[in-house]
Amino acid sequence: MEDLRNSGAGSENRGDLEARFVDLCKNQLSLDEKSLSEAKKLLLDGKNILTSTLAIGCNTVEELEHHLFAFVLYSVMRLSDRAVGEESQGADNNGVTLCQILRAVKLNLVDFFQELPQFFIKVGPSLRNMYGSDWEKRLEAKELQTNFVHLRILSQYFKRVYRLFFKTSEAGDQSTDTSAFSSGYLSDYHRFGWLLFLTLRSHAFSRFKDLITSTNGLVSVLAILIIHVPCRLRNCTIEDSAGFVRSKRGVNLVASLSAKYDTSEDEVTKMMEKANDLIANTLKKAPGSALKSKAENLLKIDPEGLVYFENLFDDSNLSTSISILEKEYDDAIRNKGDIDGRVLVDEDDKLLGSDSISGTAVSSGGAKRMTDGLMSPTKTISTPVTCNSPSSHSNRTPVRTKAAATPVTTAMTTAKWLRTVISPLPSTPSAQLEKIFSLYDKSIANDVIRRAQIILEAIFPNSALGECCATGNIPNADLMDNIWAQQRRTEALKLYYKVLEAIFTAEAQSAQVNNLAPLLTNERFHRCLIACSAELVLATRKTATMLFPAVLEKIGITAFDLSKVIETFVRHEGSLPRELRRHLNSLEERLLDSMVWEKGSSVYNSLVIARPALSAEISRMGLLAEPMPSLDAIALSTNFSSGGLPPLPVSKKRDALEGQNGDIRSPKRLCTEYHSALVECNSFASPVKDRSSGLNNFRVKMTPPPPALQSVFASPTQPSLKGEGETCAETGINVLFSKISKLAAVRINGMIERLQATQQMRESVYHLFQQILNQRMTLFFNRHIDQIVLCCFYIVAKISKLNLAFNEIIKNYKRQPQYRPDVIHCVFVDGSRRNKKAAHDHVGIIQFYNEVFIPAVRQLLVGLGPVGANSSTNRAPESKGTDEAQSPGSPKLAPFPSLPDMSPKKVSATHNVYVSPLRSSKMDALIWHSPKSYYACVGESTHAYQSPSKDLSAINDRLNSPRRVRGKLNFDNADPGLVSDSLVASSLQDGVSTI
């Protein structure tokens, strides 16, 4: 860090930097004078900020310069024309795309997206002054990044399915075929199919690009290729393939592919119609009915409803068609500024980066994190269709019936749940729900229906009349968007009613509840439940445009509000797929580690009541949440039509909006009971059994059930049902802090393992964190809890005289799964407290530690002895009447909590197989120095320097061994029954090695 700072200060010349930038803009990108002037202004602001703080994680001055040039040009190209209201002239301004910018500055897409958030934090004020307060929304950087991740996933998926059905070379040349497969060679037919998909996706999906719709489009393109690619290039025989859906006329191609890839047959059929229109209008090919065609490709295929283009793939036509699609797609991405999807089929393209997607974590919503979020690590996908090779290639290996899960197959499996479980439900409240409504007030049903329609219309709005974001030859793209939005509204509505019925049925049976009316009429509760339903629908579709927390922003609730219903939602919707549970768990963790502390969070409204001493500071910093907008205001903003429903009564409006500034409580549950996000994301989930059974019984002690849900949404000034003289706000804050403490314990424990530090240090760090949370709470305002954790680590190490540098702590933190670059490089500081001109600023974590953290916690360090000293690190300090004493109503400091251990989990309901996650420190030793190698880490290696395949063979030998093996679990019982959990637990306690 120091070397880079000194080098930048001593050798960089502003004139030389600007000269190189001007040369780049004029000679390589051909920018006009207006754009160049804006870019130079933004460059000057960005240079002054970045070179003074080094917020970007670059290793050299040259690398910093390349990033700075790319960020400036991307921002100007995306914002300049839109800011002045001019018509788009081709692309981001002069027709300069992001890929052209990155090639000019010699950066790849992964590195660009990884460092982009830090740049925006630093130059946000400059962008706001130049382009308005909505610059971030119009820039669409997160959406562009998600689009890149989806395209990368889809390109890999299409390559796999193409090679399943087609050869990569002409028949008879198997050696070339094998070489082509390994080298990444693409045939012209493969390239045509990918270009057809890209053009279709660009034209047909204007606003709402999601992974599910895109996969339907890919499958429709695959069907078109099967119909038109010469039979000699097929990798399988249609008539002999097991699992295909057959009719009297032959194989139903669309139904077969839909069954194989878990797509919707209706949606694939519609996509085929759009693709056929694109071929007819763009390539000028005359469509014909497959029923009338005698083509060899259609033999054994049911031609009903299929379109066939004669001579589509003739030698002279194929290259011409590819060129036309290239030009059509090039024009489309220039008009929209999208990622050029053509680079994704060229694995050698430098724009992809050496680590591609799987090897690099890209910020908080980065490529690796997004890819991991789409994929289950233990799931397998059934593939009922087996392509049998023709007789001339009978020596080919048949396709497996079980395939490892990929991001696309996992997403399609989750979408199947939405299609088969939720879609058949009624779009109105059920009879049972209507009965519950009628018990209290007949108007409640109308209020619930009206509210749901207004909120969902705001989340999934229709395109304005005449709005058409797509270009090219496919008309009515706005109509397609409206159809998509209507489908998503209906799905979210049905899920909302289903969960609402389950919640109220459970609440009615609770002995603590005598009257459901307060919850039935609580506006915030219903909005949170609807938002959670809509978020799950969006997560299922894997949208690239509506990313969290967009749902919350549209309906006026905050992340802290949503956190109150996540656990309840999961508990009452038992059919949720594992991937959606994981999504909610990751959201809850994200809420706790940073989002509840952001400016405008409703947690500050609750803190004003629960901690009155903080109210002045909260008001001074402007942290309070805005009032929740009324339903009428939301309806006006979305041009909602009530459709004949009665308006919300005035009395109901007052009840709904009452307490909206302070109705901010979390479910009142003990810390030891909180096992949703924290336990789920830090332990192996069994794919066949619920977490409530099995080894959990001896690992986590059962706790009492939570209080009635309506107490969570009661007015914050009301007495808490918990008693003890607390208000609901105080109880809610205490519960929130217990959750945050548990999350911090998980993060601390992970760092302790990586640093190979002692348990005494773990206790000291956790104790200090708790003290700061309860007595120096302002340190959390506008910050990430990991920033506090890292500072605690360093200060404990200093006090204990341990040889542990801050850079070493940061280095190990970067290996943590939750790592985000902005946690290290962009820590919020209050500029007014530092006598700076700017009211707010962001600095590096070391500067934050020196200037803010140390002065704030100095008095808390008195009772913090060296690690290993006989000090009371797990008790609250006994100071009386001082500033260091705990705040009134704060919970007592607890010892380090019991965390999920590394005990194995059952992975089979019928076999005695247990899997335990590999400890992070040992996993690093296996794969950290080999970023391009990927292993399935199943337990620890049986021998040093042994390949995973040999380890798996050794494990199988142990499982199948007919004799007892000393030191191993007993798996040799001839009885097909399972080994009891108690036996496994006792074996582990005796030090027996596990698998």
PDB file of C-alpha atoms in Angstrom, residues 433-441 443-445 447-448 451 496 500-501 503-505 507 515-526 652 655-656 709-710 713:
ATOM      1  CA  LEU A 433     -58.816 -17.434   4.400  1.00  0.00           C
ATOM      2  CA  GLU A 434     -62.139 -15.786   3.622  1.00  0.00           C
ATOM      3  CA  LYS A 435     -63.582 -17.445   6.705  1.00  0.00           C
ATOM      4  CA  ILE A 436     -60.809 -15.987   8.866  1.00  0.00           C
ATOM      5  CA  PHE A 437     -61.443 -12.529   7.389  1.00  0.00           C
ATOM      6  CA  SER A 438     -65.179 -12.733   8.003  1.00  0.00           C
ATOM      7  CA  LEU A 439     -64.692 -13.469  11.691  1.00  0.00           C
ATOM      8  CA  TYR A 440     -63.526  -9.892  12.271  1.00  0.00           C
ATOM      9  CA  ASP A 441     -64.633  -7.506   9.519  1.00  0.00           C
ATOM     10  CA  SER A 443     -64.145  -5.307   4.624  1.00  0.00           C
ATOM     11  CA  ILE A 444     -60.819  -6.937   5.510  1.00  0.00           C
ATOM     12  CA  ALA A 445     -61.014  -9.235   2.475  1.00  0.00           C
ATOM     13  CA  ASP A 447     -58.616  -4.429   1.795  1.00  0.00           C
ATOM     14  CA  VAL A 448     -56.276  -7.418   1.446  1.00  0.00           C
ATOM     15  CA  ARG A 451     -53.554  -3.854  -1.244  1.00  0.00           C
ATOM     16  CA  TYR A 496     -48.804 -14.523  -0.826  1.00  0.00           C
ATOM     17  CA  LEU A 500     -50.987 -15.744   4.524  1.00  0.00           C
ATOM     18  CA  GLU A 501     -53.468 -18.550   5.096  1.00  0.00           C
ATOM     19  CA  ILE A 503     -49.709 -17.907   9.034  1.00  0.00           C
ATOM     20  CA  PHE A 504     -53.189 -16.928  10.208  1.00  0.00           C
ATOM     21  CA  THR A 505     -54.201 -20.556  10.679  1.00  0.00           C
ATOM     22  CA  GLU A 507     -51.733 -17.747  14.765  1.00  0.00           C
ATOM     23  CA  ASN A 515     -57.681 -11.351  18.429  1.00  0.00           C
ATOM     24  CA  LEU A 516     -56.148 -11.457  14.944  1.00  0.00           C
ATOM     25  CA  ALA A 517     -57.616  -8.116  13.861  1.00  0.00           C
ATOM     26  CA  PRO A 518     -54.477  -6.047  14.663  1.00  0.00           C
ATOM     27  CA  LEU A 519     -52.356  -8.268  12.434  1.00  0.00           C
ATOM     28  CA  LEU A 520     -55.033  -8.597   9.741  1.00  0.00           C
ATOM     29  CA  THR A 521     -55.143  -4.824   9.356  1.00  0.00           C
ATOM     30  CA  ASN A 522     -51.429  -4.112   9.824  1.00  0.00           C
ATOM     31  CA  GLU A 523     -50.229  -2.394   6.660  1.00  0.00           C
ATOM     32  CA  ARG A 524     -46.530  -2.983   7.209  1.00  0.00           C
ATOM     33  CA  PHE A 525     -46.970  -6.694   7.862  1.00  0.00           C
ATOM     34  CA  HIS A 526     -48.873  -7.262   4.619  1.00  0.00           C
ATOM     35  CA  LYS A 652     -58.381   1.745   7.797  1.00  0.00           C
ATOM     36  CA  ASP A 655     -54.778   2.224  11.261  1.00  0.00           C
ATOM     37  CA  ALA A 656     -52.545   1.014   8.465  1.00  0.00           C
ATOM     38  CA  LEU A 709     -46.476 -12.805  15.220  1.00  0.00           C
ATOM     39  CA  GLN A 710     -48.713  -9.811  15.824  1.00  0.00           C
ATOM     40  CA  PHE A 713     -45.686  -5.662  14.403  1.00  0.00           C
TER      41      PHE A 713
END
